[in-house]
PDB file of C-alpha atoms in Angstrom:
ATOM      1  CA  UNK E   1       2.363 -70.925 -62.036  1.00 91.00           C
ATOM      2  CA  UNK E   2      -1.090 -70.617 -63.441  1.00 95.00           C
ATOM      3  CA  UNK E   3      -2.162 -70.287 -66.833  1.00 97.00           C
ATOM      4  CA  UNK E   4      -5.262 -68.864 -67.981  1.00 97.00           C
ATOM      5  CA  UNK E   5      -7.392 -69.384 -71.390  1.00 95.00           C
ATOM      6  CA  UNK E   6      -9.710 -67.550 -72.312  1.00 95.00           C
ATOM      7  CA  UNK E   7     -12.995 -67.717 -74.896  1.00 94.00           C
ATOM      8  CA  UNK E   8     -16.446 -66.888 -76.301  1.00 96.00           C
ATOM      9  CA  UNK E   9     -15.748 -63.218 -76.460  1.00 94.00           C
ATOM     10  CA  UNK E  10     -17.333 -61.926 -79.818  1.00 97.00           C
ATOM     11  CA  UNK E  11     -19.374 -58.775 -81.881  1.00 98.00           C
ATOM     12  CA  UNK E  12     -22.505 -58.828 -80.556  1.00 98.00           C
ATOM     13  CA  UNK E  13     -26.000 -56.323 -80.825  1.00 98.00           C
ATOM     14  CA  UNK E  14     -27.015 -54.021 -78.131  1.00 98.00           C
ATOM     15  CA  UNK E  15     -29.185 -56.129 -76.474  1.00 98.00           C
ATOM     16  CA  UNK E  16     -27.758 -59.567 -76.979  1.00 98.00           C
ATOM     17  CA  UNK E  17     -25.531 -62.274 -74.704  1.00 98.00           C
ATOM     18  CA  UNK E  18     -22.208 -63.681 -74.748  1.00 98.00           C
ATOM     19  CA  UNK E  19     -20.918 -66.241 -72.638  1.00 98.00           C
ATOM     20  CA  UNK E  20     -16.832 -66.032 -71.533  1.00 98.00           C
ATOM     21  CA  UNK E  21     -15.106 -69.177 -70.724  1.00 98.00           C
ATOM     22  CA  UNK E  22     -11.704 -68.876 -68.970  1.00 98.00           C
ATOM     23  CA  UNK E  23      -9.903 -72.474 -68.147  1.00 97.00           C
ATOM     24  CA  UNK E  24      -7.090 -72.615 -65.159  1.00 97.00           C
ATOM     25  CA  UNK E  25      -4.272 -74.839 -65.418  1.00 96.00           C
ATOM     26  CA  UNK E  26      -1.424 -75.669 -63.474  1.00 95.00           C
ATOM     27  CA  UNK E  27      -0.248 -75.022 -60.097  1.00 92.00           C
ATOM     28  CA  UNK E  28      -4.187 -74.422 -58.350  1.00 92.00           C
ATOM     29  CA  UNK E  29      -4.357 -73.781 -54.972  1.00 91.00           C
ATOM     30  CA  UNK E  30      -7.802 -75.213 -53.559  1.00 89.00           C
ATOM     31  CA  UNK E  31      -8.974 -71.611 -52.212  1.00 90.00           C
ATOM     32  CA  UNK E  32      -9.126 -69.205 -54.642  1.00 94.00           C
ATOM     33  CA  UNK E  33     -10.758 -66.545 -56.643  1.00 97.00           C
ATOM     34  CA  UNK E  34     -11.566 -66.329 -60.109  1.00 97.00           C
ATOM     35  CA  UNK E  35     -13.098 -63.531 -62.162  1.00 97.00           C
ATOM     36  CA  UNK E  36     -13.550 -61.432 -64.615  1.00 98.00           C
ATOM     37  CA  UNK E  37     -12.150 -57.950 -65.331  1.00 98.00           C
ATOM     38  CA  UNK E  38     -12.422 -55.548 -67.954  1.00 98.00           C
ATOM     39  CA  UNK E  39     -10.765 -52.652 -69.919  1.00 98.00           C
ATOM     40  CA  UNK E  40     -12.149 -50.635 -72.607  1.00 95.00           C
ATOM     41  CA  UNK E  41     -10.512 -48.002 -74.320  1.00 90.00           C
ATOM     42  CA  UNK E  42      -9.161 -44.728 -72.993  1.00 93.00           C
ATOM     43  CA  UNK E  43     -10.081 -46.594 -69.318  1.00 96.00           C
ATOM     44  CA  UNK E  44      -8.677 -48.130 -66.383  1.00 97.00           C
ATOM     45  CA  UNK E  45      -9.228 -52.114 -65.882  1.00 97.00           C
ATOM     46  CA  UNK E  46     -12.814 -52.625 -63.497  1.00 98.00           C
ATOM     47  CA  UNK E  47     -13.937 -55.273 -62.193  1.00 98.00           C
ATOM     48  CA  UNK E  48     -16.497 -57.274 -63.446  1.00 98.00           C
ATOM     49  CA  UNK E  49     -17.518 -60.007 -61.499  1.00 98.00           C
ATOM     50  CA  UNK E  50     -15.692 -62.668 -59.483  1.00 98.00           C
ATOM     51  CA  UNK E  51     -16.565 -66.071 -57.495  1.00 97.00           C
ATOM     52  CA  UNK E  52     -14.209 -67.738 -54.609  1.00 96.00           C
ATOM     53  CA  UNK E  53     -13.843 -71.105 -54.715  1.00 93.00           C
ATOM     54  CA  UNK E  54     -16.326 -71.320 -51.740  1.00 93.00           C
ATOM     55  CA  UNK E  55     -19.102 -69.841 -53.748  1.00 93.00           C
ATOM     56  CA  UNK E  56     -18.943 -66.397 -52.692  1.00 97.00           C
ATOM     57  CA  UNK E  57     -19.639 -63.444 -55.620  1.00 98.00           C
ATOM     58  CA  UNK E  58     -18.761 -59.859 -56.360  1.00 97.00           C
ATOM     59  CA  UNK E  59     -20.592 -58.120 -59.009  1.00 98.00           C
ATOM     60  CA  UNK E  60     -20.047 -54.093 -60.639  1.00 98.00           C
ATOM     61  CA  UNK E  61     -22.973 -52.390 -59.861  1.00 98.00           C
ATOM     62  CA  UNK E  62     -23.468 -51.840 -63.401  1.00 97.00           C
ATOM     63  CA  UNK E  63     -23.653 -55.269 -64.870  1.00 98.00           C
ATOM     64  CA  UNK E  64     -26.073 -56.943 -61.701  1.00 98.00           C
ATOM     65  CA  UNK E  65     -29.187 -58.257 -62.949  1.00 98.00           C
ATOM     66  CA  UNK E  66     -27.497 -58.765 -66.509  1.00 98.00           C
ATOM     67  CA  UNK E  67     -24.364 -60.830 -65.761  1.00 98.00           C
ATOM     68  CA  UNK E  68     -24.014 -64.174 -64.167  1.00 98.00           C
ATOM     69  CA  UNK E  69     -20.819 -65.847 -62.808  1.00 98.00           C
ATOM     70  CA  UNK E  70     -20.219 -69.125 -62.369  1.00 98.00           C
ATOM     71  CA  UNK E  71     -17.666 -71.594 -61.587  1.00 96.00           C
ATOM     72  CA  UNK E  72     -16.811 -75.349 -62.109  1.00 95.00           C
ATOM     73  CA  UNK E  73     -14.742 -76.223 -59.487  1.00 92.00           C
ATOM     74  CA  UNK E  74     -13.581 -80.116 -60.708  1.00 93.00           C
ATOM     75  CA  UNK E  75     -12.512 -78.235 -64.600  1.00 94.00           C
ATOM     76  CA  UNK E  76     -10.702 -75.250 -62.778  1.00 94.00           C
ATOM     77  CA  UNK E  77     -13.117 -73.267 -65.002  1.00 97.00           C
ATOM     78  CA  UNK E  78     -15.043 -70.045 -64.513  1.00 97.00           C
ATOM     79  CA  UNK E  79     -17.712 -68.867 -66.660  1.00 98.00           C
ATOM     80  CA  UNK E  80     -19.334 -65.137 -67.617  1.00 98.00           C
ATOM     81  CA  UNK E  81     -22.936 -65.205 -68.859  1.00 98.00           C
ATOM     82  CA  UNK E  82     -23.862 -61.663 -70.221  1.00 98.00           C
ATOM     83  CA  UNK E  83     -27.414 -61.173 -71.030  1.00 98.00           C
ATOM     84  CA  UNK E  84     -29.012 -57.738 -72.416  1.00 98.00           C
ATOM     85  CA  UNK E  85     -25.670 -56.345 -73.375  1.00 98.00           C
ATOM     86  CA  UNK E  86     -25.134 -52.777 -73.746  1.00 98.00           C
ATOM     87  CA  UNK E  87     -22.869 -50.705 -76.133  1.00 97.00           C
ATOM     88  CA  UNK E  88     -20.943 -49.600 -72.701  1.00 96.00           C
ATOM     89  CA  UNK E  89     -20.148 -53.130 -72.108  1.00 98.00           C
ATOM     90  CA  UNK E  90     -17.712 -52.813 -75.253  1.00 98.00           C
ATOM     91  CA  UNK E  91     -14.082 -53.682 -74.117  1.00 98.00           C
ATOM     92  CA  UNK E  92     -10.954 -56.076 -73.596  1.00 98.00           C
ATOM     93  CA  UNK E  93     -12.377 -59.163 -70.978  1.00 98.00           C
ATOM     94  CA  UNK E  94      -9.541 -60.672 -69.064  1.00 98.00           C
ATOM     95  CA  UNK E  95      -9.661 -63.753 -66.546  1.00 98.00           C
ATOM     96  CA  UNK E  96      -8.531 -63.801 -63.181  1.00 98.00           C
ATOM     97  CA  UNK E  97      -6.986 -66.067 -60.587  1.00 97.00           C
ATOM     98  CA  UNK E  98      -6.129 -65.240 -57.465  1.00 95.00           C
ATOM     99  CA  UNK E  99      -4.663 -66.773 -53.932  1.00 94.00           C
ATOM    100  CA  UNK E 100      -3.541 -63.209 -52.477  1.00 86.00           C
ATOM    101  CA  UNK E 101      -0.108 -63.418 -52.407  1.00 85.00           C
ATOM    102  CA  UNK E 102      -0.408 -64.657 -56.375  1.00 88.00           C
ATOM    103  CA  UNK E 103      -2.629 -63.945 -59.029  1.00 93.00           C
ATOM    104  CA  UNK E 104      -2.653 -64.458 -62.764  1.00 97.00           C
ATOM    105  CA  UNK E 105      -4.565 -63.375 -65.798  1.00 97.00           C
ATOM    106  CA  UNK E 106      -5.482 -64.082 -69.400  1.00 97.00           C
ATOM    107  CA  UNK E 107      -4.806 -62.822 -72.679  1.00 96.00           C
ATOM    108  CA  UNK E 108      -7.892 -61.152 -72.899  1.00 97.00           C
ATOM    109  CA  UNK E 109     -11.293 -61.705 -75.366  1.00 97.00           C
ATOM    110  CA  UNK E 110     -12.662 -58.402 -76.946  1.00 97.00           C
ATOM    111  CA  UNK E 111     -16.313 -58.090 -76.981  1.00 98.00           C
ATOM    112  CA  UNK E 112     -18.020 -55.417 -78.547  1.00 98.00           C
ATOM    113  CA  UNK E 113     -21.583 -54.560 -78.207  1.00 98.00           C
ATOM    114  CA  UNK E 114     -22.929 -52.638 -80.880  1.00 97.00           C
ATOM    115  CA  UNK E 115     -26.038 -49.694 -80.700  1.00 94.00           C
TER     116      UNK E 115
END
């Protein structure tokens, strides 16, 4: 199994940055995925951005140019920098690992953007 941890989630003006933190421990496989998904109220879970182990990144059209993933392969950690935030960034930002067959997330770390 893999656990996920999650930080750096916060209240934050329109405008601003935050940067997410999410720490993997346990059983890691080598190749993976790890991003960052989120959910904000009334919606379904989207997809934020994610990074494979091998470097390789997926953005939502909506955040590109504004948010940054990154990875530190040796601390099992993946990081979310999120620059000129926007009210419609508000929501519930959860961590994700995946292998394919397995996949894990995090608690979750609000953020909330405000006009």
């Amino acid at each position: 199994q893999v656990q996920l941890v999650e930080s750096g989630g916060g209240l934050v003006q329109a405008g601003g940055s935050l940067r997410l933190s999410c720490a993997a421990s346990g059983n890691i496989l080598r190749i993976n995925v790890m991003g960052w998904y989120r959910q904000a109220p009334g919606k379904q879970r989207e997809l934020v951005a994610r990074m494979s182990s091998i470097g390789s990144t997926n953005y939502a059209d909506s955040v590109k140019g504004r948010f940054t993933i990154s990875r530190d392969n040796a601390k099992n950690t993946v990081y979310l920098q999120m620059n000129s935030l926007k009210p419609e960034d508000t929501g519930v930002y959860y961590c994700n690992y995946n292998t394919g067959p397995y996949g894990a997330w995090g608690q979750g770390t609000q953020v909330t953007v405000s006009s």
